């Protein structure tokens, strides 16, 4: 059987009885290190050109990263050239440290220092693999052999740095494949490295603990980090960094729990690009902090610029559901979600803490528009449709018309199988309710009120041959209905009627919506006009026309009863 779970063994959790990290709350952003230009670049089908690397580097600087891993100069000529370009052309801001990666191999460390000649400050990141599987199956070395590689690398890093005292050096060591390494051995190697580097004597040192492969749930990684922090020597002189990968889909969660467990620094990439399923996504983790009221120390307000540059450099598109950055992550199609969002946004007052249903952050903060929040498809309800008409066209609908019109929109969405944009919604509304047949166009009206009610003289029809109808009633609608009843031999009952004054931005001042029962047929219409009476009478004519037949004008009927 090919699909056989028995092929796999469960990861052994850390035996720990003094777990403290579950009670911690992150109140401060960790030190960030962006590894887009190294881990991210190594993982691309087509690695970045120098121009693409430069563009991404400039973006990382603009966002506020102070530590940026720019490449693996000893392993790749373009990385070497890019490193030289940054240094020779003075492109590294004074408050930014570039970081370069090297394996703990003498010739590679040597070349790394060549790439860094003349740099003001830099992090030299040296690593070797420490896990059981790598020791036993890849290197064929025992613990002592692996430790020796690390120590020799550390000595060489220290000695070459001493030859270039004009540079401020930070040393970084990663026991690669840390998550698959026995904790006591990881601590033993780390201690052996820091014994060489002596952070307690002033040398800045970062110990980076990678989940090279994410092998267990994030709580297990947090246990590993807490254990290491508790058991290594010189902890207080070290910056503990984590570098998580996303094999199980939990890289962000693992990094967050690791910070709760004591990590000071987090490595990752924008949008999570990286080997296999990718690296820890810096955008998501930083925005998670932001959404909790913690300063992320990065400026991610220009999310569309971030995705544009990342996409252009990596040639990988952003998933529309990517947290905080995807096209659809602030969009609600479902009617009940739209309704809740609209209500919360309407009640919101400036300055109060963000508390809007379904939206963990204010989309505006990352450069998104509220227009993108409510979008309409066949799953959307009356509220969303009404909201779009009001937001984009200043047309407010009464509830009964919202219910009725949303069915028209839903039918259209079901027929076309997709999203209905605001323009189409407006067109549907115009066609279904606002369109006035020229033979039913209100030309003028005269209303006389006396003790018996209202007498109406209304002129309706095409400009060349309008007709004047007369009727009586308690109000204008009743009087004009009377005129139409007489003319067509029909019975009109008004079932619903609403009028709205319109705000600025339209030619019309009033909107009237009417729903009638004509004989035994329901019909409804709306009309826009400069005054409410004109809007009301026009809506009445348009509704009656639907039953009587638009082509059968008021003039033509001549009192003949209408069968419907
Ligand atoms: O994932 C990893 O282990 C790495 C190391 C080189 C830090 O990228
Ligand atoms: Zn990595």
Coordinates of C-alpha atoms and ligand atoms in Angstrom, one line a residue:
X1 CA 0.0 0.0 0.0
X2 CA 1.5 3.3 -1.1
X3 CA -0.4 5.6 1.3
X4 CA 0.5 3.9 4.6
X5 CA 0.8 6.0 7.8
X6 CA 2.6 3.2 9.5
X7 CA 5.7 4.2 7.6
X8 CA 6.1 7.1 10.0
X9 CA 7.1 7.4 13.6
X10 CA 5.7 10.0 15.9
X11 CA 8.1 12.8 17.0
X12 CA 9.1 12.3 20.6
X13 CA 8.0 15.3 22.6
X14 CA 10.3 17.0 25.1
X15 CA 10.1 15.7 28.7
X16 CA 9.5 18.9 30.6
X17 CA 7.9 19.7 33.9
X18 CA 8.9 23.3 34.3
X19 CA 7.2 24.7 31.2
X20 CA 6.8 28.5 31.5
X21 CA 6.2 29.7 28.0
X22 CA 2.5 28.9 27.8
X23 CA 1.9 31.8 30.3
X24 CA 3.9 34.3 28.4
X25 CA 2.4 37.1 26.3
X26 CA 4.4 38.8 23.5
X27 CA 4.6 42.5 24.3
X28 CA 7.5 43.5 22.2
X29 CA 8.6 42.6 18.7
X30 CA 11.6 40.4 18.4
X31 CA 14.6 41.5 16.4
X32 CA 13.7 40.6 12.8
X33 CA 16.1 39.2 10.2
X34 CA 14.9 38.9 6.7
X35 CA 16.4 36.0 4.8
X36 CA 14.6 36.6 1.5
X37 CA 17.8 37.2 -0.4
X38 CA 19.4 34.0 0.8
X39 CA 17.0 31.2 1.9
X40 CA 14.2 32.7 -0.2
X41 CA 16.5 33.2 -3.2
X42 CA 18.0 29.6 -2.9
X43 CA 14.5 28.3 -3.1
X44 CA 13.5 29.9 -6.3
X45 CA 13.1 28.0 -9.6
X46 CA 15.0 31.0 -11.1
X47 CA 17.2 32.7 -8.6
X48 CA 17.0 36.5 -8.5
X49 CA 19.2 38.6 -10.7
X50 CA 21.4 41.2 -9.1
X51 CA 18.8 43.9 -10.1
X52 CA 16.0 41.9 -8.5
X53 CA 18.0 41.4 -5.3
X54 CA 18.7 45.1 -5.2
X55 CA 15.0 45.9 -5.5
X56 CA 14.1 43.5 -2.7
X57 CA 17.0 44.7 -0.5
X58 CA 15.8 48.3 -0.9
X59 CA 12.3 47.3 0.0
X60 CA 13.5 45.4 3.1
X61 CA 15.4 48.5 4.2
X62 CA 12.3 50.7 3.6
X63 CA 10.2 48.4 5.7
X64 CA 12.6 48.9 8.6
X65 CA 14.6 45.7 8.7
X66 CA 17.9 46.3 10.4
X67 CA 19.3 42.8 9.8
X68 CA 19.2 41.4 6.3
X69 CA 20.8 38.1 5.1
X70 CA 21.9 39.0 1.6
X71 CA 23.2 35.7 0.4
X72 CA 25.6 32.9 0.4
X73 CA 28.6 34.6 -1.3
X74 CA 31.0 31.7 -1.0
X75 CA 28.6 29.4 -2.8
X76 CA 27.3 31.6 -5.6
X77 CA 29.0 34.2 -7.8
X78 CA 25.9 36.3 -8.2
X79 CA 25.6 36.4 -4.4
X80 CA 29.3 37.3 -4.1
X81 CA 28.9 40.1 -6.7
X82 CA 25.7 41.4 -5.0
X83 CA 27.5 41.6 -1.7
X84 CA 30.4 43.5 -3.3
X85 CA 28.0 45.8 -5.1
X86 CA 26.2 46.7 -1.8
X87 CA 29.5 47.5 -0.1
X88 CA 31.4 49.1 -3.0
X89 CA 28.4 51.3 -4.0
X90 CA 27.7 52.3 -0.4
X91 CA 24.1 51.0 -0.6
X92 CA 23.9 49.7 3.0
X93 CA 22.4 52.3 5.4
X94 CA 24.5 52.9 8.6
X95 CA 21.9 51.3 10.8
X96 CA 21.5 48.1 8.8
X97 CA 23.6 45.0 9.2
X98 CA 24.0 42.7 6.3
X99 CA 24.3 39.0 7.1
X100 CA 25.9 36.3 5.0
X101 CA 25.7 32.6 5.3
X102 CA 28.5 30.1 5.0
X103 CA 28.9 26.4 5.8
X104 CA 31.6 25.7 8.4
X105 CA 34.1 24.8 5.8
X106 CA 37.5 26.5 5.6
X107 CA 37.6 27.6 2.0
X108 CA 34.0 28.8 2.2
X109 CA 34.6 30.9 5.3
X110 CA 37.7 32.3 3.7
X111 CA 35.8 33.4 0.6
X112 CA 33.0 34.8 2.8
X113 CA 35.4 37.3 4.4
X114 CA 36.7 38.3 0.9
X115 CA 33.1 39.1 0.0
X116 CA 32.8 41.3 3.1
X117 CA 36.0 43.3 2.8
X118 CA 35.5 46.9 3.8
X119 CA 32.0 46.5 5.2
X120 CA 31.1 48.7 8.1
X121 CA 29.3 46.0 10.1
X122 CA 28.2 42.5 9.2
X123 CA 26.9 39.2 10.7
X124 CA 28.8 36.2 9.6
X125 CA 26.4 33.2 9.8
X126 CA 28.1 29.9 10.0
X127 CA 26.4 26.5 10.2
X128 CA 26.8 22.8 10.2
X129 CA 24.2 20.1 10.4
X130 CA 23.8 18.4 13.8
X131 CA 20.7 16.1 13.6
X132 CA 20.9 12.3 14.0
X133 CA 19.8 11.6 10.5
X134 CA 22.4 14.0 9.0
X135 CA 25.2 12.7 11.4
X136 CA 24.4 9.1 10.7
X137 CA 23.3 9.0 7.1
X138 CA 24.8 12.1 5.4
X139 CA 28.1 12.8 7.1
X140 CA 28.8 9.4 8.7
X141 CA 30.2 11.2 11.8
X142 CA 29.6 10.8 15.5
X143 CA 28.8 13.7 17.9
X144 CA 32.4 14.6 18.4
X145 CA 33.1 14.8 14.7
X146 CA 30.1 17.1 14.2
X147 CA 31.1 19.3 17.2
X148 CA 34.6 19.6 15.8
X149 CA 33.3 21.0 12.5
X150 CA 31.4 23.6 14.4
X151 CA 34.4 24.5 16.6
X152 CA 36.8 24.7 13.8
X153 CA 34.4 26.9 11.9
X154 CA 34.0 29.1 14.9
X155 CA 37.8 29.5 15.3
X156 CA 38.2 30.5 11.7
X157 CA 35.4 33.0 11.8
X158 CA 36.9 34.6 14.9
X159 CA 40.4 34.7 13.5
X160 CA 39.5 36.1 10.2
X161 CA 37.4 38.8 11.8
X162 CA 40.3 39.7 14.0
X163 CA 42.3 40.5 10.8
X164 CA 39.7 43.1 9.8
X165 CA 39.1 45.1 13.0
X166 CA 37.7 48.1 11.0
X167 CA 34.4 46.1 10.7
X168 CA 32.0 45.6 13.6
X169 CA 31.5 41.8 13.5
X170 CA 28.6 39.8 14.8
X171 CA 29.0 36.0 14.8
X172 CA 26.1 33.7 14.2
X173 CA 26.0 30.0 14.6
X174 CA 23.2 27.6 13.5
X175 CA 23.1 24.0 14.4
X176 CA 21.3 23.2 11.1
X177 CA 18.5 20.6 11.5
X178 CA 18.2 21.6 15.2
X179 CA 14.7 20.2 15.4
X180 CA 16.0 16.7 14.7
X181 CA 19.0 17.1 17.1
X182 CA 19.0 15.7 20.6
X183 CA 18.7 18.7 22.9
X184 CA 21.7 17.8 25.0
X185 CA 23.8 17.5 21.9
X186 CA 22.6 20.8 20.5
X187 CA 23.5 22.5 23.7
X188 CA 26.9 20.8 23.7
X189 CA 27.7 22.1 20.2
X190 CA 26.4 25.6 21.0
X191 CA 28.4 25.8 24.2
X192 CA 31.5 24.6 22.3
X193 CA 31.0 27.5 19.8
X194 CA 30.4 30.2 22.3
X195 CA 33.5 28.9 24.2
X196 CA 35.4 30.0 21.2
X197 CA 33.5 33.3 20.5
X198 CA 33.2 34.4 24.2
X199 CA 30.1 36.6 24.0
X200 CA 30.6 37.1 27.8
X201 CA 33.7 39.0 26.8
X202 CA 31.9 41.4 24.6
X203 CA 31.7 39.7 21.2
X204 CA 28.1 40.0 19.8
X205 CA 26.9 36.4 19.2
X206 CA 23.6 35.1 17.8
X207 CA 22.7 31.5 18.2
X208 CA 20.1 30.6 15.6
X209 CA 18.0 27.5 16.2
X210 CA 16.4 26.4 12.9
X211 CA 13.4 24.2 12.4
X212 CA 15.1 23.3 9.2
X213 CA 12.3 20.8 8.8
X214 CA 9.2 21.4 10.8
X215 CA 8.8 18.1 12.5
X216 CA 6.3 18.5 15.3
X217 CA 3.6 20.8 16.7
X218 CA 4.7 24.4 17.6
X219 CA 4.4 23.6 21.3
X220 CA 7.2 21.0 20.9
X221 CA 9.4 23.6 19.2
X222 CA 8.6 26.0 22.1
X223 CA 9.7 23.3 24.6
X224 CA 12.9 22.9 22.6
X225 CA 13.7 26.6 22.7
X226 CA 12.8 27.0 26.4
X227 CA 15.0 23.9 27.2
X228 CA 18.0 25.3 25.3
X229 CA 17.6 28.8 26.9
X230 CA 17.6 27.1 30.3
X231 CA 20.5 24.8 29.6
X232 CA 23.1 26.5 27.5
X233 CA 26.1 28.4 28.9
X234 CA 26.4 32.2 28.6
X235 CA 22.6 32.6 27.8
X236 CA 22.5 36.1 29.1
X237 CA 25.2 37.2 26.6
X238 CA 23.5 35.6 23.6
X239 CA 20.8 36.6 21.2
X240 CA 18.7 33.5 20.7
X241 CA 17.3 33.4 17.2
X242 CA 14.8 31.1 15.6
X243 CA 14.4 30.2 11.9
X244 CA 11.3 28.1 11.3
X245 CA 10.2 26.4 8.1
X246 CA 6.6 25.7 7.2
X247 CA 6.5 21.9 6.4
X248 CA 3.5 21.4 8.7
X249 CA 2.0 24.8 7.9
X250 CA 2.8 26.2 11.4
X251 CA 6.0 28.2 10.9
X252 CA 4.5 31.4 12.1
X253 CA 2.9 29.7 15.2
X254 CA 6.2 28.0 16.0
X255 CA 8.1 31.3 15.8
X256 CA 5.5 33.0 18.0
X257 CA 5.6 30.3 20.6
X258 CA 9.4 30.3 20.4
X259 CA 9.4 34.0 21.3
X260 CA 7.1 33.2 24.2
X261 CA 9.7 30.6 25.2
X262 CA 12.6 33.0 25.2
X263 CA 13.8 33.7 21.6
X264 CA 15.0 37.2 21.0
X265 CA 15.2 37.2 17.3
X266 CA 13.2 35.7 14.4
X267 CA 14.4 35.0 10.9
X268 CA 12.0 34.7 8.0
X269 CA 10.9 36.0 4.6
X270 CA 8.2 38.3 3.3
X271 CA 5.2 36.3 2.4
X272 CA 7.0 33.1 3.6
X273 CA 9.0 32.3 0.4
X274 CA 11.6 29.7 1.1
X275 CA 12.7 26.1 0.8
X276 CA 9.8 23.6 0.2
X277 CA 6.7 25.0 1.9
X278 CA 8.7 28.1 2.7
X279 CA 10.1 30.0 5.7
X280 CA 8.3 31.8 8.5
X281 CA 6.3 34.6 7.0
X282 CA 7.5 37.9 8.4
X283 CA 4.5 39.8 7.2
X284 CA 2.1 37.5 9.0
X285 CA 4.0 37.4 12.2
X286 CA 4.6 41.2 12.3
X287 CA 0.9 41.9 11.5
X288 CA -0.2 39.4 14.2
X289 CA 1.7 41.5 16.7
X290 CA 0.3 44.7 15.2
X291 CA -3.3 43.3 15.6
X292 CA -2.6 42.8 19.3
X293 CA -1.5 46.4 19.8
X294 CA 2.2 45.6 19.7
X295 CA 4.5 47.8 17.7
X296 CA 5.9 45.5 15.0
X297 CA 8.8 47.9 14.4
X298 CA 8.2 47.4 10.7
X299 CA 6.2 49.6 8.4
X300 CA 3.8 47.3 6.5
X301 CA 1.3 50.0 5.6
X302 CA 2.1 49.7 1.9
X303 CA 1.0 46.1 1.5
X304 CA 0.3 46.4 -2.2
X305 CA 3.9 47.6 -2.8
X306 CA 5.2 44.8 -0.7
X307 CA 3.3 42.1 -2.7
X308 CA 4.2 43.8 -6.0
X309 CA 7.9 43.8 -5.3
X310 CA 8.0 40.3 -3.8
X311 CA 6.1 39.0 -6.8
X312 CA 8.3 40.7 -9.3
X313 CA 11.5 39.4 -7.6
X314 CA 10.4 35.9 -6.8
X315 CA 8.1 35.4 -9.7
X316 CA 5.7 33.8 -7.3
X317 CA 2.2 35.2 -7.0
X318 CA 0.5 36.0 -3.7
X319 CA -2.3 33.7 -2.8
X320 CA -5.6 35.7 -2.6
X321 CA -6.1 34.3 0.9
X322 CA -2.6 35.1 2.2
X323 CA -3.0 36.6 5.7
X324 CA -3.1 40.4 5.7
X325 CA -1.8 40.6 2.0
X326 CA -4.1 38.5 -0.2
X327 CA -6.7 40.1 -2.4
X328 CA -9.6 38.5 -0.6
X329 CA -8.6 38.5 3.0
X330 CA -10.7 41.5 3.9
X331 CA -13.6 40.7 1.7
X332 CA -17.0 39.3 2.8
X333 CA -19.3 37.7 0.3
X334 CA -21.6 36.1 2.8
X335 CA -24.7 38.1 3.6
X336 CA -24.5 37.7 7.4
X337 CA -20.8 38.6 7.5
X338 CA -21.5 41.7 5.3
X339 CA -24.3 42.7 7.6
X340 CA -22.2 42.4 10.7
X341 CA -19.3 44.3 9.2
X342 CA -21.5 47.1 8.0
X343 CA -23.2 47.5 11.4
X344 CA -19.8 47.6 13.2
X345 CA -18.3 50.1 10.8
X346 CA -21.3 52.3 11.0
X347 CA -21.2 52.3 14.9
X348 CA -17.5 52.8 15.0
X349 CA -16.2 56.1 16.3
X350 CA -12.7 57.5 15.5
X351 CA -10.1 56.8 18.2
X352 CA -11.7 53.8 19.8
X353 CA -10.0 50.4 19.8
X354 CA -10.8 48.4 16.6
X355 CA -13.6 46.0 17.3
X356 CA -15.2 45.0 14.0
X357 CA -16.7 41.6 13.4
X358 CA -14.8 39.4 10.9
X359 CA -12.0 41.9 10.4
X360 CA -9.0 41.3 12.7
X361 CA -7.5 44.6 11.6
X362 CA -8.6 47.8 9.9
X363 CA -7.9 47.1 6.2
X364 CA -7.2 50.8 5.7
X365 CA -4.0 50.3 7.8
X366 CA -2.4 48.2 5.1
X367 CA -3.6 50.4 2.3
X368 CA -6.8 48.7 1.5
X369 CA -10.1 50.4 0.7
X370 CA -13.4 49.7 2.4
X371 CA -14.9 49.2 -1.1
X372 CA -13.1 45.9 -1.2
X373 CA -14.8 44.6 2.0
X374 CA -18.3 44.0 0.7
X375 CA -18.3 42.2 -2.6
X376 CA -21.3 40.6 -4.2
X377 CA -21.8 37.0 -5.5
X378 CA -24.7 34.6 -5.3
X379 CA -24.0 34.0 -1.6
X380 CA -24.5 37.6 -0.7
X381 CA -27.8 38.9 0.8
X382 CA -29.9 41.9 0.6
X383 CA -27.8 43.9 3.0
X384 CA -24.7 43.7 0.8
X385 CA -26.5 44.7 -2.3
X386 CA -28.2 47.6 -0.6
X387 CA -24.8 48.7 0.9
X388 CA -23.1 48.7 -2.5
X389 CA -25.9 50.8 -4.1
X390 CA -25.8 53.3 -1.2
X391 CA -22.0 53.4 -1.0
X392 CA -21.4 53.9 -4.7
X393 CA -24.6 55.5 -6.0
X394 CA -26.1 57.2 -3.0
X395 CA -29.3 55.1 -3.5
X396 CA -30.9 53.8 -0.3
X397 CA -33.5 51.2 -0.6
X398 CA -36.3 50.3 1.8
X399 CA -36.1 46.9 3.3
X400 CA -38.9 45.4 1.2
X401 CA -37.1 46.5 -2.0
X402 CA -33.8 45.3 -0.7
X403 CA -35.3 41.8 -0.3
X404 CA -36.9 42.0 -3.8
X405 CA -33.9 43.4 -5.6
X406 CA -31.4 41.1 -4.0
X407 CA -33.2 38.2 -5.7
X408 CA -32.6 39.8 -9.1
X409 CA -28.9 40.2 -8.2
X410 CA -28.7 36.6 -6.9
X411 CA -30.3 35.3 -10.1
X412 CA -27.8 37.2 -12.2
X413 CA -24.9 35.9 -10.1
X414 CA -26.2 32.3 -10.3
X415 CA -26.6 32.6 -14.1
X416 CA -23.1 34.1 -14.6
X417 CA -21.5 32.1 -11.8
X418 CA -19.3 34.8 -10.4
X419 CA -19.0 38.1 -8.7
X420 CA -21.3 41.0 -9.5
X421 CA -19.5 44.3 -9.5
X422 CA -21.0 47.6 -8.4
X423 CA -21.6 48.8 -11.9
X424 CA -23.6 45.7 -12.8
X425 CA -25.7 46.0 -9.7
X426 CA -26.5 49.6 -10.6
X427 CA -27.4 48.6 -14.2
X428 CA -29.7 45.8 -12.9
X429 CA -31.4 48.3 -10.6
X430 CA -31.9 50.8 -13.4
X431 CA -33.2 48.2 -15.8
X432 CA -35.5 46.6 -13.3
X433 CA -36.9 49.6 -11.4
X434 CA -35.8 53.0 -12.7
X435 CA -36.2 52.6 -16.4
X436 CA -39.0 54.9 -17.7
X437 CA -40.8 54.0 -20.9
X438 CA -41.2 57.2 -22.9
X439 CA -45.0 56.6 -23.2
X440 CA -45.2 56.6 -19.4
X441 CA -43.0 59.5 -18.6
X442 CA -44.5 62.1 -16.2
X443 CA -44.6 65.4 -18.0
X444 CA -46.3 67.5 -15.4
X445 CA -48.9 67.5 -12.6
X446 CA -51.3 69.8 -10.9
X447 CA -52.7 68.9 -7.5
X448 CA -55.6 70.8 -5.9
X449 CA -56.5 70.1 -2.4
X450 CA -60.0 71.0 -1.1
X451 CA -62.3 69.8 1.6
X452 CA -62.9 66.5 -0.3
X453 CA -59.3 65.6 -0.8
X454 CA -56.9 66.0 -3.7
X455 CA -57.8 66.5 -7.4
X456 CA -55.0 65.5 -9.7
X457 CA -54.4 66.5 -13.3
X458 CA -51.3 64.6 -14.5
X459 CA -49.8 64.7 -17.9
X460 CA -48.0 61.6 -19.0
X461 CA -46.6 60.1 -22.2
X462 CA -44.3 60.8 -25.1
X463 CA -43.3 64.4 -25.6
X464 CA -45.1 64.7 -28.9
X465 CA -48.5 63.4 -27.7
X466 CA -48.8 63.5 -24.0
X467 CA -52.2 62.8 -22.4
X468 CA -53.7 64.3 -19.3
X469 CA -55.5 62.1 -16.8
X470 CA -57.7 63.2 -13.9
X471 CA -58.5 61.6 -10.6
X472 CA -59.6 62.2 -7.0
X473 CA -58.3 60.8 -3.7
X474 CA -57.3 61.5 -0.2
X475 CA -53.7 62.2 -1.3
X476 CA -51.7 62.6 -4.5
X477 CA -51.0 58.8 -4.9
X478 CA -54.6 57.9 -4.4
X479 CA -55.8 60.6 -6.8
X480 CA -53.4 59.5 -9.6
X481 CA -54.2 55.8 -8.9
X482 CA -57.9 56.8 -9.3
X483 CA -57.0 58.4 -12.7
X484 CA -55.2 55.2 -13.8
X485 CA -58.0 52.9 -12.5
X486 CA -60.5 54.9 -14.5
X487 CA -58.4 54.9 -17.6
X488 CA -57.6 51.2 -17.7
X489 CA -60.4 49.7 -15.7
X490 CA -57.9 48.2 -13.2
X491 CA -57.8 48.1 -9.4
X492 CA -54.7 49.5 -7.8
X493 CA -53.7 48.9 -4.1
X494 CA -50.5 50.5 -2.7
X495 CA -48.7 47.8 -0.7
X496 CA -45.5 49.8 0.1
X497 CA -44.2 53.2 -0.5
X498 CA -41.0 55.0 0.6
X499 CA -39.3 58.2 -0.4
X500 CA -35.8 59.3 0.3
X501 CA -34.1 62.7 0.0
X502 CA -30.8 62.1 -1.7
X503 CA -27.5 63.5 -0.6
X504 CA -25.1 65.4 -2.7
X505 CA -23.6 63.9 -5.8
X506 CA -26.6 63.1 -7.9
X507 CA -28.8 65.2 -10.3
X508 CA -31.9 64.0 -8.5
X509 CA -33.0 65.2 -5.1
X510 CA -35.5 62.5 -4.3
X511 CA -36.0 58.7 -4.7
X512 CA -39.4 57.1 -4.5
X513 CA -40.0 53.4 -4.3
X514 CA -43.5 51.9 -4.7
X515 CA -45.0 48.4 -4.6
X516 CA -48.5 47.9 -5.9
X517 CA -51.1 45.2 -6.3
X518 CA -52.7 45.9 -9.7
X519 CA -55.7 43.6 -10.0
X520 CA -54.0 40.5 -8.8
X521 CA -50.4 41.2 -9.8
X522 CA -47.6 42.6 -7.8
X523 CA -45.4 45.2 -9.4
X524 CA -42.8 47.6 -8.1
X525 CA -40.8 50.5 -9.4
X526 CA -38.6 53.3 -8.3
X527 CA -38.0 56.8 -9.7
X528 CA -35.5 59.6 -9.2
X529 CA -36.6 63.1 -9.6
X530 CA -35.9 66.7 -8.5
X531 CA -38.8 66.6 -6.1
X532 CA -40.5 63.9 -4.1
X533 CA -44.0 64.3 -5.7
X534 CA -42.5 63.9 -9.2
X535 CA -40.5 60.9 -8.1
X536 CA -43.6 59.3 -6.5
X537 CA -45.9 59.8 -9.4
X538 CA -43.3 58.5 -11.9
X539 CA -42.7 55.4 -9.7
X540 CA -46.5 54.9 -9.8
X541 CA -46.7 55.1 -13.6
X542 CA -43.7 52.9 -14.1
X543 CA -45.1 50.2 -11.8
X544 CA -48.5 50.3 -13.5
X545 CA -46.9 50.2 -16.9
X546 CA -45.3 46.8 -16.0
X547 CA -48.8 45.3 -15.6
X548 CA -50.7 47.2 -18.2
X549 CA -47.9 46.8 -20.7
X550 CA -45.3 49.5 -21.4
X551 CA -46.3 49.7 -25.1
X552 CA -50.0 50.2 -24.2
X553 CA -49.8 53.8 -23.2
X554 CA -52.1 55.8 -21.1
X555 CA -53.3 57.5 -24.3
X556 CA -54.1 54.3 -26.2
X557 CA -56.1 52.5 -23.6
X558 CA -59.2 54.7 -23.8
X559 CA -60.9 53.1 -20.8
X560 CA -60.8 49.6 -22.1
X561 CA -60.5 47.2 -19.1
X562 CA -57.1 45.5 -18.8
X563 CA -56.9 41.8 -18.2
X564 CA -53.8 40.6 -16.3
Ligands
LIG1 O1 16.7 26.1 7.5 C1 17.9 26.2 7.9 O2 18.3 25.4 8.7 C2 18.8 27.2 7.4 C3 20.0 27.3 8.1 C4 21.2 27.6 7.2 C5 19.9 28.4 9.1 O3 18.4 27.9 6.5
LIG2 ZN1 16.2 27.8 6.2

